[in-house]
Amino acid sequence: MNEIVPLRKLDGVRQPLVRPAYRILASAHVSVVEQFDAVDALDTARRRVSDSPKGRKSKSEIDILRSAIVLSSAGLDASMKRLVTDVGRPLIMQNGTGARREYEQHLKREMEKRKVSDPFRQAVLAINPVDELITFYFAEKTKASFQRSGDLEKRVRHALGISSSDVSDSVLEGLNSFFQSRNKIVHSMDLKDPSSDSLAREHRDFDVVAEQCNMVFEVAVKLILGAVDACRKAKR
């Protein structure tokens, strides 16, 4: 039976900018471990009562697995948003960084719109437009949850100028099955067919959910380490 593996440590990392994001991720990891411990406890109790080593998991156990997926997603959201804001600002202020190029491209796209948004207009007209435009930029990058691998690519990897050699497309795309599960739970209560009158819900397998959650935490750590590398290249 698969379990939630220990969170990879940041051994030898002396970059303080990534520490808050890692602490958030570690806190989420503890919560998810506790969710799986609860499933184990319920599973053991159920088997003891039924006096059988087999049997499908109960509704309560499956609901906890669903909660573990949601908690993993929340930890990813909170950690990566903090990473982008903490690491992104100093990288943007330095010429030649990937983060700076992405920031400039974003502003160019905003200026090319037929009608610019009020937040962008207010930032441009501010007494200190540099600070306000950076604040506007990070608000755009962090205002929504991550619901697909492309979100992590555009709003974390590109935003921080993380090299694809540190976090490849295939690594991010490996989370697609997790995001599909997360979205089905969050947006349609995990119903098999939300358009029908049936209340039948998707079955969640313990091993599959454990693998999905483990991958979330591993990818998040890869992005944190990628941010460390981006800072090193910028000599931050």
PDB file of N, CA and C in Angstrom, residues 10 12-15 17-18 83 87 91 94 97-98 157 160-167 221-236:
ATOM      1  N   LEU A  10      15.311  20.761   1.752  1.00  0.00           N
ATOM      2  CA  LEU A  10      16.133  21.702   1.003  1.00  0.00           C
ATOM      3  C   LEU A  10      17.562  21.684   1.551  1.00  0.00           C
ATOM      4  N   GLY A  12      21.268  22.018   2.027  1.00  0.00           N
ATOM      5  CA  GLY A  12      22.294  22.863   1.427  1.00  0.00           C
ATOM      6  C   GLY A  12      21.794  24.137   0.800  1.00  0.00           C
ATOM      7  N   VAL A  13      20.487  24.383   0.829  1.00  0.00           N
ATOM      8  CA  VAL A  13      19.923  25.596   0.223  1.00  0.00           C
ATOM      9  C   VAL A  13      20.006  26.742   1.226  1.00  0.00           C
ATOM     10  N   ARG A  14      20.658  27.816   0.818  1.00  0.00           N
ATOM     11  CA  ARG A  14      20.818  28.965   1.707  1.00  0.00           C
ATOM     12  C   ARG A  14      20.092  30.197   1.176  1.00  0.00           C
ATOM     13  N   GLN A  15      19.115  29.985   0.328  1.00  0.00           N
ATOM     14  CA  GLN A  15      18.362  31.095  -0.247  1.00  0.00           C
ATOM     15  C   GLN A  15      17.127  31.388   0.626  1.00  0.00           C
ATOM     16  N   LEU A  17      14.817  33.545   0.387  1.00  0.00           N
ATOM     17  CA  LEU A  17      13.599  33.957  -0.307  1.00  0.00           C
ATOM     18  C   LEU A  17      12.608  32.813  -0.507  1.00  0.00           C
ATOM     19  N   VAL A  18      13.100  31.572  -0.552  1.00  0.00           N
ATOM     20  CA  VAL A  18      12.203  30.439  -0.814  1.00  0.00           C
ATOM     21  C   VAL A  18      11.698  29.777   0.461  1.00  0.00           C
ATOM     22  N   LEU A  83       5.840  31.755  -3.397  1.00  0.00           N
ATOM     23  CA  LEU A  83       7.123  31.668  -4.094  1.00  0.00           C
ATOM     24  C   LEU A  83       7.231  32.740  -5.172  1.00  0.00           C
ATOM     25  N   VAL A  87      10.075  35.601  -4.554  1.00  0.00           N
ATOM     26  CA  VAL A  87      11.250  35.480  -5.410  1.00  0.00           C
ATOM     27  C   VAL A  87      11.143  36.381  -6.635  1.00  0.00           C
ATOM     28  N   LEU A  91      13.891  39.429  -8.628  1.00  0.00           N
ATOM     29  CA  LEU A  91      14.358  39.025  -9.949  1.00  0.00           C
ATOM     30  C   LEU A  91      13.892  39.995 -11.025  1.00  0.00           C
ATOM     31  N   GLN A  94      15.988  43.115 -11.544  1.00  0.00           N
ATOM     32  CA  GLN A  94      17.337  42.924 -12.091  1.00  0.00           C
ATOM     33  C   GLN A  94      17.269  42.685 -13.593  1.00  0.00           C
ATOM     34  N   THR A  97      17.177  39.007 -16.378  1.00  0.00           N
ATOM     35  CA  THR A  97      16.622  37.763 -15.827  1.00  0.00           C
ATOM     36  C   THR A  97      15.405  37.325 -16.629  1.00  0.00           C
ATOM     37  N   GLY A  98      15.138  36.040 -16.579  1.00  0.00           N
ATOM     38  CA  GLY A  98      13.940  35.528 -17.236  1.00  0.00           C
ATOM     39  C   GLY A  98      12.678  36.117 -16.634  1.00  0.00           C
ATOM     40  N   ARG A 157       6.716  28.893 -13.466  1.00  0.00           N
ATOM     41  CA  ARG A 157       8.001  28.671 -14.140  1.00  0.00           C
ATOM     42  C   ARG A 157       8.412  29.860 -14.998  1.00  0.00           C
ATOM     43  N   LEU A 160       9.085  33.211 -12.951  1.00  0.00           N
ATOM     44  CA  LEU A 160      10.338  33.274 -12.203  1.00  0.00           C
ATOM     45  C   LEU A 160      11.555  33.012 -13.084  1.00  0.00           C
ATOM     46  N   GLY A 161      11.316  32.738 -14.342  1.00  0.00           N
ATOM     47  CA  GLY A 161      12.437  32.452 -15.228  1.00  0.00           C
ATOM     48  C   GLY A 161      13.130  31.159 -14.884  1.00  0.00           C
ATOM     49  N   ILE A 162      12.370  30.172 -14.403  1.00  0.00           N
ATOM     50  CA  ILE A 162      12.937  28.869 -14.059  1.00  0.00           C
ATOM     51  C   ILE A 162      13.231  28.107 -15.344  1.00  0.00           C
ATOM     52  N   SER A 163      14.404  27.529 -15.423  1.00  0.00           N
ATOM     53  CA  SER A 163      14.808  26.805 -16.617  1.00  0.00           C
ATOM     54  C   SER A 163      13.988  25.526 -16.796  1.00  0.00           C
ATOM     55  N   SER A 164      13.676  25.197 -18.061  1.00  0.00           N
ATOM     56  CA  SER A 164      12.960  23.954 -18.342  1.00  0.00           C
ATOM     57  C   SER A 164      13.838  22.737 -18.047  1.00  0.00           C
ATOM     58  N   SER A 165      15.143  22.948 -17.922  1.00  0.00           N
ATOM     59  CA  SER A 165      16.021  21.838 -17.530  1.00  0.00           C
ATOM     60  C   SER A 165      15.869  21.527 -16.045  1.00  0.00           C
ATOM     61  N   ASP A 166      15.421  22.520 -15.273  1.00  0.00           N
ATOM     62  CA  ASP A 166      15.150  22.308 -13.849  1.00  0.00           C
ATOM     63  C   ASP A 166      13.772  21.688 -13.644  1.00  0.00           C
ATOM     64  N   VAL A 167      12.788  22.204 -14.378  1.00  0.00           N
ATOM     65  CA  VAL A 167      11.416  21.676 -14.302  1.00  0.00           C
ATOM     66  C   VAL A 167      10.888  21.595 -15.734  1.00  0.00           C
ATOM     67  N   VAL A 221       8.424  21.060  -4.871  1.00  0.00           N
ATOM     68  CA  VAL A 221       9.812  21.198  -4.407  1.00  0.00           C
ATOM     69  C   VAL A 221      10.742  21.458  -5.592  1.00  0.00           C
ATOM     70  N   LYS A 222      10.480  20.804  -6.714  1.00  0.00           N
ATOM     71  CA  LYS A 222      11.289  21.057  -7.921  1.00  0.00           C
ATOM     72  C   LYS A 222      11.192  22.522  -8.339  1.00  0.00           C
ATOM     73  N   LEU A 223      10.001  23.092  -8.274  1.00  0.00           N
ATOM     74  CA  LEU A 223       9.828  24.497  -8.639  1.00  0.00           C
ATOM     75  C   LEU A 223      10.543  25.406  -7.640  1.00  0.00           C
ATOM     76  N   ILE A 224      10.494  25.058  -6.374  1.00  0.00           N
ATOM     77  CA  ILE A 224      11.210  25.843  -5.359  1.00  0.00           C
ATOM     78  C   ILE A 224      12.713  25.794  -5.625  1.00  0.00           C
ATOM     79  N   LEU A 225      13.225  24.610  -5.921  1.00  0.00           N
ATOM     80  CA  LEU A 225      14.652  24.486  -6.218  1.00  0.00           C
ATOM     81  C   LEU A 225      15.005  25.181  -7.529  1.00  0.00           C
ATOM     82  N   GLY A 226      14.068  25.163  -8.477  1.00  0.00           N
ATOM     83  CA  GLY A 226      14.276  25.893  -9.719  1.00  0.00           C
ATOM     84  C   GLY A 226      14.361  27.384  -9.473  1.00  0.00           C
ATOM     85  N   ALA A 227      13.562  27.881  -8.532  1.00  0.00           N
ATOM     86  CA  ALA A 227      13.617  29.300  -8.160  1.00  0.00           C
ATOM     87  C   ALA A 227      14.950  29.627  -7.496  1.00  0.00           C
ATOM     88  N   VAL A 228      15.449  28.684  -6.693  1.00  0.00           N
ATOM     89  CA  VAL A 228      16.772  28.864  -6.076  1.00  0.00           C
ATOM     90  C   VAL A 228      17.836  29.001  -7.160  1.00  0.00           C
ATOM     91  N   ASP A 229      17.737  28.162  -8.183  1.00  0.00           N
ATOM     92  CA  ASP A 229      18.706  28.208  -9.283  1.00  0.00           C
ATOM     93  C   ASP A 229      18.600  29.521 -10.057  1.00  0.00           C
ATOM     94  N   ALA A 230      17.370  30.000 -10.260  1.00  0.00           N
ATOM     95  CA  ALA A 230      17.177  31.282 -10.949  1.00  0.00           C
ATOM     96  C   ALA A 230      17.815  32.422 -10.141  1.00  0.00           C
ATOM     97  N   CYS A 231      17.696  32.369  -8.840  1.00  0.00           N
ATOM     98  CA  CYS A 231      18.328  33.378  -7.986  1.00  0.00           C
ATOM     99  C   CYS A 231      19.843  33.276  -8.058  1.00  0.00           C
ATOM    100  N   ARG A 232      20.348  32.060  -8.084  1.00  0.00           N
ATOM    101  CA  ARG A 232      21.802  31.867  -8.164  1.00  0.00           C
ATOM    102  C   ARG A 232      22.364  32.447  -9.463  1.00  0.00           C
ATOM    103  N   LYS A 233      21.658  32.184 -10.571  1.00  0.00           N
ATOM    104  CA  LYS A 233      22.113  32.708 -11.859  1.00  0.00           C
ATOM    105  C   LYS A 233      22.070  34.246 -11.885  1.00  0.00           C
ATOM    106  N   ALA A 234      21.098  34.813 -11.165  1.00  0.00           N
ATOM    107  CA  ALA A 234      20.993  36.274 -11.092  1.00  0.00           C
ATOM    108  C   ALA A 234      21.889  36.856 -10.012  1.00  0.00           C
ATOM    109  N   LYS A 235      22.597  35.951  -9.295  1.00  0.00           N
ATOM    110  CA  LYS A 235      23.490  36.359  -8.197  1.00  0.00           C
ATOM    111  C   LYS A 235      22.730  37.113  -7.101  1.00  0.00           C
ATOM    112  N   ARG A 236      21.534  36.576  -6.796  1.00  0.00           N
ATOM    113  CA  ARG A 236      20.728  37.142  -5.732  1.00  0.00           C
ATOM    114  C   ARG A 236      21.014  36.393  -4.442  1.00  0.00           C
TER     115      ARG A 236
END
